[in-house]
Amino acid sequence: MLIIGPPGSGKGTQAERISERLGLAAISTGDIFRANVKGETRLGIEAKKYMDAGDFVPDSVTNKMVRDRLSEADVQDGFLLDGYPRTTAQVVYLDHIIAGKDDKLDVVLQLTADDEELVARLLGRAQETGRSDDNEAVIRHRLDLYHGQTEAVVATYAERGILVRVDGIGGIGEVTDGVMSILEDLLKVPVVNGR
Ligand code: ADP
């Protein structure tokens, strides 16, 4: 499963909650990059300059990182990928990884929200957590990339008939419950609601 949404749509929060309920390994490319920045690894030092500017980390770096993560043992029974793919080239690469595992994507969840709501949310988050990419100019640039590049990714999955779109505005629990009831119908899996 994939979760896609603009910056500030709550995809990280929802990815954690949904993966827990479905018993899937959650993988966030943004979190992996931030852990590497914190640990001052080579990958982190390379990624930081792009992240601070709100740019995508180059595919040559990101694709390999995702491929390596998806080869680990905990994802072999399924995974929820948050923040990847964001470009059509990444879609092609992910298709190639998944085909190599003789697996398939079941569902792509898109969280939607209005741009001005997102900017307000992220400016609020900046005051609490001080993420280095949460200032207004960088936030607007990240939104532009989402509209310019990642919406094409969403369109690809819509054409494949596996896209589910959910409004990301609302309480955290409300959004999770909305997503879970759709997934329950779609995947025909028993899910525990209201936890
Ligand atoms: P947001 O969606 O709010 O921008 P994330 O935590 O998902 O936040 O990502 C933070 C940053 O990490 C991005 O701005 C980008 O620099 C980098 N990043 C994450 N995922 C990808 C990806 N799939 N391709 C390229 N860069 C990525």
PDB file of N, CA, C and O in Angstrom, residues 16-83:
ATOM      1  N   GLU A  16       1.309   5.847  10.173  1.00  0.00           N
ATOM      2  CA  GLU A  16       1.607   5.113  11.408  1.00  0.00           C
ATOM      3  C   GLU A  16       0.382   4.398  11.947  1.00  0.00           C
ATOM      4  O   GLU A  16       0.438   3.233  12.334  1.00  0.00           O
ATOM      5  N   ARG A  17      -0.744   5.107  11.975  1.00  0.00           N
ATOM      6  CA  ARG A  17      -1.967   4.533  12.553  1.00  0.00           C
ATOM      7  C   ARG A  17      -2.513   3.391  11.690  1.00  0.00           C
ATOM      8  O   ARG A  17      -2.925   2.350  12.184  1.00  0.00           O
ATOM      9  N   ILE A  18      -2.512   3.614  10.375  1.00  0.00           N
ATOM     10  CA  ILE A  18      -3.081   2.613   9.463  1.00  0.00           C
ATOM     11  C   ILE A  18      -2.200   1.359   9.431  1.00  0.00           C
ATOM     12  O   ILE A  18      -2.701   0.233   9.466  1.00  0.00           O
ATOM     13  N   SER A  19      -0.885   1.570   9.398  1.00  0.00           N
ATOM     14  CA  SER A  19       0.020   0.407   9.332  1.00  0.00           C
ATOM     15  C   SER A  19      -0.116  -0.424  10.595  1.00  0.00           C
ATOM     16  O   SER A  19      -0.060  -1.658  10.543  1.00  0.00           O
ATOM     17  N   GLU A  20      -0.320   0.236  11.713  1.00  0.00           N
ATOM     18  CA  GLU A  20      -0.476  -0.504  12.971  1.00  0.00           C
ATOM     19  C   GLU A  20      -1.745  -1.352  12.930  1.00  0.00           C
ATOM     20  O   GLU A  20      -1.741  -2.536  13.276  1.00  0.00           O
ATOM     21  N   ARG A  21      -2.817  -0.751  12.440  1.00  0.00           N
ATOM     22  CA  ARG A  21      -4.077  -1.505  12.389  1.00  0.00           C
ATOM     23  C   ARG A  21      -4.039  -2.645  11.384  1.00  0.00           C
ATOM     24  O   ARG A  21      -4.691  -3.662  11.576  1.00  0.00           O
ATOM     25  N   LEU A  22      -3.288  -2.457  10.305  1.00  0.00           N
ATOM     26  CA  LEU A  22      -3.227  -3.512   9.287  1.00  0.00           C
ATOM     27  C   LEU A  22      -2.072  -4.479   9.527  1.00  0.00           C
ATOM     28  O   LEU A  22      -1.929  -5.472   8.802  1.00  0.00           O
ATOM     29  N   GLY A  23      -1.237  -4.175  10.515  1.00  0.00           N
ATOM     30  CA  GLY A  23      -0.083  -5.034  10.791  1.00  0.00           C
ATOM     31  C   GLY A  23       0.958  -5.001   9.679  1.00  0.00           C
ATOM     32  O   GLY A  23       1.581  -6.008   9.362  1.00  0.00           O
ATOM     33  N   LEU A  24       1.136  -3.814   9.090  1.00  0.00           N
ATOM     34  CA  LEU A  24       2.116  -3.668   8.000  1.00  0.00           C
ATOM     35  C   LEU A  24       3.329  -2.872   8.490  1.00  0.00           C
ATOM     36  O   LEU A  24       3.191  -2.013   9.354  1.00  0.00           O
ATOM     37  N   ALA A  25       4.468  -3.143   7.887  1.00  0.00           N
ATOM     38  CA  ALA A  25       5.646  -2.326   8.169  1.00  0.00           C
ATOM     39  C   ALA A  25       5.439  -0.956   7.519  1.00  0.00           C
ATOM     40  O   ALA A  25       5.059  -0.881   6.354  1.00  0.00           O
ATOM     41  N   ALA A  26       5.651   0.123   8.276  1.00  0.00           N
ATOM     42  CA  ALA A  26       5.517   1.475   7.729  1.00  0.00           C
ATOM     43  C   ALA A  26       6.894   1.991   7.353  1.00  0.00           C
ATOM     44  O   ALA A  26       7.828   1.920   8.149  1.00  0.00           O
ATOM     45  N   ILE A  27       6.987   2.498   6.142  1.00  0.00           N
ATOM     46  CA  ILE A  27       8.261   3.037   5.671  1.00  0.00           C
ATOM     47  C   ILE A  27       8.035   4.459   5.191  1.00  0.00           C
ATOM     48  O   ILE A  27       7.237   4.687   4.282  1.00  0.00           O
ATOM     49  N   SER A  28       8.706   5.416   5.809  1.00  0.00           N
ATOM     50  CA  SER A  28       8.590   6.816   5.399  1.00  0.00           C
ATOM     51  C   SER A  28       9.937   7.277   4.874  1.00  0.00           C
ATOM     52  O   SER A  28      10.929   7.291   5.614  1.00  0.00           O
ATOM     53  N   THR A  29       9.975   7.660   3.592  1.00  0.00           N
ATOM     54  CA  THR A  29      11.256   8.120   3.037  1.00  0.00           C
ATOM     55  C   THR A  29      11.716   9.398   3.742  1.00  0.00           C
ATOM     56  O   THR A  29      12.908   9.560   4.011  1.00  0.00           O
ATOM     57  N   GLY A  30      10.773  10.287   4.083  1.00  0.00           N
ATOM     58  CA  GLY A  30      11.153  11.515   4.802  1.00  0.00           C
ATOM     59  C   GLY A  30      11.798  11.180   6.144  1.00  0.00           C
ATOM     60  O   GLY A  30      12.824  11.767   6.521  1.00  0.00           O
ATOM     61  N   ASP A  31      11.231  10.213   6.873  1.00  0.00           N
ATOM     62  CA  ASP A  31      11.801   9.820   8.172  1.00  0.00           C
ATOM     63  C   ASP A  31      13.186   9.195   8.007  1.00  0.00           C
ATOM     64  O   ASP A  31      14.080   9.451   8.815  1.00  0.00           O
ATOM     65  N   ILE A  32      13.346   8.373   6.970  1.00  0.00           N
ATOM     66  CA  ILE A  32      14.663   7.741   6.765  1.00  0.00           C
ATOM     67  C   ILE A  32      15.700   8.832   6.469  1.00  0.00           C
ATOM     68  O   ILE A  32      16.797   8.837   7.018  1.00  0.00           O
ATOM     69  N   PHE A  33      15.301   9.796   5.617  1.00  0.00           N
ATOM     70  CA  PHE A  33      16.239  10.891   5.330  1.00  0.00           C
ATOM     71  C   PHE A  33      16.555  11.670   6.608  1.00  0.00           C
ATOM     72  O   PHE A  33      17.723  11.955   6.880  1.00  0.00           O
ATOM     73  N   ARG A  34      15.530  11.998   7.392  1.00  0.00           N
ATOM     74  CA  ARG A  34      15.791  12.794   8.604  1.00  0.00           C
ATOM     75  C   ARG A  34      16.674  12.038   9.598  1.00  0.00           C
ATOM     76  O   ARG A  34      17.530  12.635  10.248  1.00  0.00           O
ATOM     77  N   ALA A  35      16.482  10.720   9.712  1.00  0.00           N
ATOM     78  CA  ALA A  35      17.334   9.930  10.621  1.00  0.00           C
ATOM     79  C   ALA A  35      18.790   9.973  10.139  1.00  0.00           C
ATOM     80  O   ALA A  35      19.720  10.057  10.947  1.00  0.00           O
ATOM     81  N   ASN A  36      18.973   9.955   8.823  1.00  0.00           N
ATOM     82  CA  ASN A  36      20.328  10.023   8.282  1.00  0.00           C
ATOM     83  C   ASN A  36      20.957  11.407   8.449  1.00  0.00           C
ATOM     84  O   ASN A  36      22.159  11.519   8.671  1.00  0.00           O
ATOM     85  N   VAL A  37      20.122  12.442   8.343  1.00  0.00           N
ATOM     86  CA  VAL A  37      20.632  13.802   8.563  1.00  0.00           C
ATOM     87  C   VAL A  37      21.103  13.908  10.013  1.00  0.00           C
ATOM     88  O   VAL A  37      22.208  14.379  10.298  1.00  0.00           O
ATOM     89  N   LYS A  38      20.286  13.410  10.927  1.00  0.00           N
ATOM     90  CA  LYS A  38      20.606  13.470  12.356  1.00  0.00           C
ATOM     91  C   LYS A  38      21.889  12.689  12.663  1.00  0.00           C
ATOM     92  O   LYS A  38      22.734  13.132  13.431  1.00  0.00           O
ATOM     93  N   GLY A  39      22.011  11.514  12.046  1.00  0.00           N
ATOM     94  CA  GLY A  39      23.184  10.673  12.274  1.00  0.00           C
ATOM     95  C   GLY A  39      24.413  11.111  11.482  1.00  0.00           C
ATOM     96  O   GLY A  39      25.465  10.488  11.565  1.00  0.00           O
ATOM     97  N   GLU A  40      24.240  12.180  10.695  1.00  0.00           N
ATOM     98  CA  GLU A  40      25.323  12.725   9.866  1.00  0.00           C
ATOM     99  C   GLU A  40      26.002  11.650   9.000  1.00  0.00           C
ATOM    100  O   GLU A  40      27.230  11.603   8.883  1.00  0.00           O
ATOM    101  N   THR A  41      25.189  10.765   8.439  1.00  0.00           N
ATOM    102  CA  THR A  41      25.724   9.759   7.515  1.00  0.00           C
ATOM    103  C   THR A  41      25.998  10.431   6.164  1.00  0.00           C
ATOM    104  O   THR A  41      25.533  11.551   5.916  1.00  0.00           O
ATOM    105  N   ARG A  42      26.668   9.711   5.279  1.00  0.00           N
ATOM    106  CA  ARG A  42      26.917  10.258   3.935  1.00  0.00           C
ATOM    107  C   ARG A  42      25.609  10.564   3.221  1.00  0.00           C
ATOM    108  O   ARG A  42      25.451  11.603   2.587  1.00  0.00           O
ATOM    109  N   LEU A  43      24.661   9.620   3.348  1.00  0.00           N
ATOM    110  CA  LEU A  43      23.344   9.821   2.732  1.00  0.00           C
ATOM    111  C   LEU A  43      22.675  11.075   3.306  1.00  0.00           C
ATOM    112  O   LEU A  43      22.093  11.882   2.577  1.00  0.00           O
ATOM    113  N   GLY A  44      22.767  11.236   4.626  1.00  0.00           N
ATOM    114  CA  GLY A  44      22.147  12.385   5.291  1.00  0.00           C
ATOM    115  C   GLY A  44      22.756  13.707   4.852  1.00  0.00           C
ATOM    116  O   GLY A  44      22.056  14.685   4.591  1.00  0.00           O
ATOM    117  N   ILE A  45      24.076  13.730   4.742  1.00  0.00           N
ATOM    118  CA  ILE A  45      24.771  14.963   4.341  1.00  0.00           C
ATOM    119  C   ILE A  45      24.384  15.338   2.913  1.00  0.00           C
ATOM    120  O   ILE A  45      24.121  16.495   2.601  1.00  0.00           O
ATOM    121  N   GLU A  46      24.266  14.319   2.057  1.00  0.00           N
ATOM    122  CA  GLU A  46      23.851  14.541   0.669  1.00  0.00           C
ATOM    123  C   GLU A  46      22.392  15.020   0.606  1.00  0.00           C
ATOM    124  O   GLU A  46      22.069  15.977  -0.101  1.00  0.00           O
ATOM    125  N   ALA A  47      21.518  14.364   1.384  1.00  0.00           N
ATOM    126  CA  ALA A  47      20.083  14.675   1.302  1.00  0.00           C
ATOM    127  C   ALA A  47      19.739  16.039   1.895  1.00  0.00           C
ATOM    128  O   ALA A  47      18.829  16.723   1.425  1.00  0.00           O
ATOM    129  N   LYS A  48      20.464  16.446   2.917  1.00  0.00           N
ATOM    130  CA  LYS A  48      20.085  17.642   3.685  1.00  0.00           C
ATOM    131  C   LYS A  48      19.962  18.899   2.826  1.00  0.00           C
ATOM    132  O   LYS A  48      19.038  19.682   2.981  1.00  0.00           O
ATOM    133  N   LYS A  49      20.891  19.064   1.880  1.00  0.00           N
ATOM    134  CA  LYS A  49      20.851  20.294   1.077  1.00  0.00           C
ATOM    135  C   LYS A  49      19.566  20.382   0.244  1.00  0.00           C
ATOM    136  O   LYS A  49      19.012  21.459   0.047  1.00  0.00           O
ATOM    137  N   TYR A  50      19.087  19.243  -0.216  1.00  0.00           N
ATOM    138  CA  TYR A  50      17.835  19.244  -0.984  1.00  0.00           C
ATOM    139  C   TYR A  50      16.644  19.453  -0.068  1.00  0.00           C
ATOM    140  O   TYR A  50      15.735  20.214  -0.367  1.00  0.00           O
ATOM    141  N   MET A  51      16.658  18.755   1.070  1.00  0.00           N
ATOM    142  CA  MET A  51      15.518  18.829   1.985  1.00  0.00           C
ATOM    143  C   MET A  51      15.331  20.252   2.514  1.00  0.00           C
ATOM    144  O   MET A  51      14.217  20.758   2.586  1.00  0.00           O
ATOM    145  N   ASP A  52      16.434  20.895   2.889  1.00  0.00           N
ATOM    146  CA  ASP A  52      16.324  22.245   3.445  1.00  0.00           C
ATOM    147  C   ASP A  52      15.764  23.224   2.418  1.00  0.00           C
ATOM    148  O   ASP A  52      15.117  24.204   2.769  1.00  0.00           O
ATOM    149  N   ALA A  53      16.001  22.949   1.143  1.00  0.00           N
ATOM    150  CA  ALA A  53      15.475  23.822   0.084  1.00  0.00           C
ATOM    151  C   ALA A  53      14.069  23.408  -0.336  1.00  0.00           C
ATOM    152  O   ALA A  53      13.432  24.072  -1.150  1.00  0.00           O
ATOM    153  N   GLY A  54      13.582  22.278   0.195  1.00  0.00           N
ATOM    154  CA  GLY A  54      12.254  21.788  -0.192  1.00  0.00           C
ATOM    155  C   GLY A  54      12.273  21.068  -1.531  1.00  0.00           C
ATOM    156  O   GLY A  54      11.222  20.811  -2.120  1.00  0.00           O
ATOM    157  N   ASP A  55      13.457  20.750  -2.017  1.00  0.00           N
ATOM    158  CA  ASP A  55      13.569  20.024  -3.293  1.00  0.00           C
ATOM    159  C   ASP A  55      13.520  18.524  -3.059  1.00  0.00           C
ATOM    160  O   ASP A  55      13.803  18.054  -1.963  1.00  0.00           O
ATOM    161  N   PHE A  56      13.219  17.780  -4.110  1.00  0.00           N
ATOM    162  CA  PHE A  56      13.307  16.328  -4.021  1.00  0.00           C
ATOM    163  C   PHE A  56      14.788  15.925  -3.968  1.00  0.00           C
ATOM    164  O   PHE A  56      15.612  16.495  -4.687  1.00  0.00           O
ATOM    165  N   VAL A  57      15.068  14.944  -3.163  1.00  0.00           N
ATOM    166  CA  VAL A  57      16.385  14.326  -3.195  1.00  0.00           C
ATOM    167  C   VAL A  57      16.457  13.598  -4.547  1.00  0.00           C
ATOM    168  O   VAL A  57      15.452  13.019  -4.987  1.00  0.00           O
ATOM    169  N   PRO A  58      17.613  13.620  -5.227  1.00  0.00           N
ATOM    170  CA  PRO A  58      17.661  13.013  -6.563  1.00  0.00           C
ATOM    171  C   PRO A  58      17.248  11.533  -6.560  1.00  0.00           C
ATOM    172  O   PRO A  58      17.527  10.804  -5.607  1.00  0.00           O
ATOM    173  N   ASP A  59      16.595  11.140  -7.638  1.00  0.00           N
ATOM    174  CA  ASP A  59      16.129   9.750  -7.774  1.00  0.00           C
ATOM    175  C   ASP A  59      17.263   8.739  -7.599  1.00  0.00           C
ATOM    176  O   ASP A  59      17.054   7.662  -7.042  1.00  0.00           O
ATOM    177  N   SER A  60      18.459   9.094  -8.068  1.00  0.00           N
ATOM    178  CA  SER A  60      19.585   8.147  -7.973  1.00  0.00           C
ATOM    179  C   SER A  60      19.850   7.771  -6.514  1.00  0.00           C
ATOM    180  O   SER A  60      20.239   6.647  -6.216  1.00  0.00           O
ATOM    181  N   VAL A  61      19.622   8.706  -5.609  1.00  0.00           N
ATOM    182  CA  VAL A  61      19.836   8.459  -4.173  1.00  0.00           C
ATOM    183  C   VAL A  61      18.605   7.784  -3.574  1.00  0.00           C
ATOM    184  O   VAL A  61      18.699   6.763  -2.890  1.00  0.00           O
ATOM    185  N   THR A  62      17.439   8.355  -3.853  1.00  0.00           N
ATOM    186  CA  THR A  62      16.196   7.896  -3.222  1.00  0.00           C
ATOM    187  C   THR A  62      15.825   6.478  -3.654  1.00  0.00           C
ATOM    188  O   THR A  62      15.453   5.647  -2.822  1.00  0.00           O
ATOM    189  N   ASN A  63      15.929   6.199  -4.942  1.00  0.00           N
ATOM    190  CA  ASN A  63      15.520   4.881  -5.444  1.00  0.00           C
ATOM    191  C   ASN A  63      16.308   3.751  -4.795  1.00  0.00           C
ATOM    192  O   ASN A  63      15.738   2.742  -4.376  1.00  0.00           O
ATOM    193  N   LYS A  64      17.597   3.948  -4.670  1.00  0.00           N
ATOM    194  CA  LYS A  64      18.446   2.899  -4.108  1.00  0.00           C
ATOM    195  C   LYS A  64      18.104   2.702  -2.620  1.00  0.00           C
ATOM    196  O   LYS A  64      18.040   1.570  -2.132  1.00  0.00           O
ATOM    197  N   MET A  65      17.847   3.805  -1.953  1.00  0.00           N
ATOM    198  CA  MET A  65      17.501   3.720  -0.532  1.00  0.00           C
ATOM    199  C   MET A  65      16.206   2.916  -0.341  1.00  0.00           C
ATOM    200  O   MET A  65      16.104   2.060   0.539  1.00  0.00           O
ATOM    201  N   VAL A  66      15.221   3.165  -1.197  1.00  0.00           N
ATOM    202  CA  VAL A  66      13.945   2.449  -1.097  1.00  0.00           C
ATOM    203  C   VAL A  66      14.131   0.976  -1.461  1.00  0.00           C
ATOM    204  O   VAL A  66      13.614   0.084  -0.779  1.00  0.00           O
ATOM    205  N   ARG A  67      14.904   0.728  -2.503  1.00  0.00           N
ATOM    206  CA  ARG A  67      15.152  -0.666  -2.900  1.00  0.00           C
ATOM    207  C   ARG A  67      15.784  -1.447  -1.747  1.00  0.00           C
ATOM    208  O   ARG A  67      15.351  -2.558  -1.415  1.00  0.00           O
ATOM    209  N   ASP A  68      16.775  -0.850  -1.099  1.00  0.00           N
ATOM    210  CA  ASP A  68      17.446  -1.523   0.023  1.00  0.00           C
ATOM    211  C   ASP A  68      16.466  -1.767   1.178  1.00  0.00           C
ATOM    212  O   ASP A  68      16.435  -2.844   1.760  1.00  0.00           O
ATOM    213  N   ARG A  69      15.654  -0.765   1.469  1.00  0.00           N
ATOM    214  CA  ARG A  69      14.710  -0.915   2.591  1.00  0.00           C
ATOM    215  C   ARG A  69      13.678  -2.008   2.290  1.00  0.00           C
ATOM    216  O   ARG A  69      13.305  -2.770   3.177  1.00  0.00           O
ATOM    217  N   LEU A  70      13.256  -2.076   1.017  1.00  0.00           N
ATOM    218  CA  LEU A  70      12.226  -3.070   0.652  1.00  0.00           C
ATOM    219  C   LEU A  70      12.798  -4.481   0.520  1.00  0.00           C
ATOM    220  O   LEU A  70      12.044  -5.431   0.291  1.00  0.00           O
ATOM    221  N   SER A  71      14.087  -4.618   0.694  1.00  0.00           N
ATOM    222  CA  SER A  71      14.659  -5.972   0.661  1.00  0.00           C
ATOM    223  C   SER A  71      14.781  -6.544   2.072  1.00  0.00           C
ATOM    224  O   SER A  71      15.178  -7.687   2.255  1.00  0.00           O
ATOM    225  N   GLU A  72      14.430  -5.738   3.080  1.00  0.00           N
ATOM    226  CA  GLU A  72      14.572  -6.225   4.466  1.00  0.00           C
ATOM    227  C   GLU A  72      13.438  -7.181   4.842  1.00  0.00           C
ATOM    228  O   GLU A  72      12.369  -7.180   4.229  1.00  0.00           O
ATOM    229  N   ALA A  73      13.703  -7.967   5.868  1.00  0.00           N
ATOM    230  CA  ALA A  73      12.805  -9.078   6.218  1.00  0.00           C
ATOM    231  C   ALA A  73      11.402  -8.610   6.643  1.00  0.00           C
ATOM    232  O   ALA A  73      10.404  -9.244   6.296  1.00  0.00           O
ATOM    233  N   ASP A  74      11.313  -7.491   7.355  1.00  0.00           N
ATOM    234  CA  ASP A  74      10.022  -7.098   7.941  1.00  0.00           C
ATOM    235  C   ASP A  74       8.986  -6.648   6.911  1.00  0.00           C
ATOM    236  O   ASP A  74       7.816  -6.480   7.256  1.00  0.00           O
ATOM    237  N   VAL A  75       9.389  -6.430   5.664  1.00  0.00           N
ATOM    238  CA  VAL A  75       8.410  -5.956   4.678  1.00  0.00           C
ATOM    239  C   VAL A  75       7.915  -7.082   3.761  1.00  0.00           C
ATOM    240  O   VAL A  75       7.101  -6.835   2.880  1.00  0.00           O
ATOM    241  N   GLN A  76       8.377  -8.289   3.995  1.00  0.00           N
ATOM    242  CA  GLN A  76       8.055  -9.354   3.040  1.00  0.00           C
ATOM    243  C   GLN A  76       6.572  -9.759   3.066  1.00  0.00           C
ATOM    244  O   GLN A  76       6.044 -10.281   2.095  1.00  0.00           O
ATOM    245  N   ASP A  77       5.881  -9.441   4.178  1.00  0.00           N
ATOM    246  CA  ASP A  77       4.439  -9.739   4.225  1.00  0.00           C
ATOM    247  C   ASP A  77       3.586  -8.506   3.942  1.00  0.00           C
ATOM    248  O   ASP A  77       2.394  -8.493   4.245  1.00  0.00           O
ATOM    249  N   GLY A  78       4.179  -7.486   3.405  1.00  0.00           N
ATOM    250  CA  GLY A  78       3.427  -6.286   3.063  1.00  0.00           C
ATOM    251  C   GLY A  78       4.012  -5.058   3.732  1.00  0.00           C
ATOM    252  O   GLY A  78       4.686  -5.152   4.747  1.00  0.00           O
ATOM    253  N   PHE A  79       3.731  -3.914   3.102  1.00  0.00           N
ATOM    254  CA  PHE A  79       4.283  -2.668   3.641  1.00  0.00           C
ATOM    255  C   PHE A  79       3.396  -1.495   3.253  1.00  0.00           C
ATOM    256  O   PHE A  79       2.594  -1.588   2.322  1.00  0.00           O
ATOM    257  N   LEU A  80       3.547  -0.428   4.016  1.00  0.00           N
ATOM    258  CA  LEU A  80       2.872   0.825   3.691  1.00  0.00           C
ATOM    259  C   LEU A  80       3.979   1.855   3.478  1.00  0.00           C
ATOM    260  O   LEU A  80       4.727   2.163   4.412  1.00  0.00           O
ATOM    261  N   LEU A  81       4.075   2.337   2.249  1.00  0.00           N
ATOM    262  CA  LEU A  81       5.135   3.265   1.885  1.00  0.00           C
ATOM    263  C   LEU A  81       4.569   4.685   1.903  1.00  0.00           C
ATOM    264  O   LEU A  81       3.582   4.978   1.229  1.00  0.00           O
ATOM    265  N   ASP A  82       5.205   5.552   2.678  1.00  0.00           N
ATOM    266  CA  ASP A  82       4.745   6.939   2.841  1.00  0.00           C
ATOM    267  C   ASP A  82       5.811   7.879   2.272  1.00  0.00           C
ATOM    268  O   ASP A  82       6.946   7.875   2.728  1.00  0.00           O
ATOM    269  N   GLY A  83       5.439   8.624   1.244  1.00  0.00           N
ATOM    270  CA  GLY A  83       6.368   9.616   0.690  1.00  0.00           C
ATOM    271  C   GLY A  83       7.114   9.158  -0.549  1.00  0.00           C
ATOM    272  O   GLY A  83       8.014   9.855  -1.014  1.00  0.00           O
TER     273      GLY A  83
END
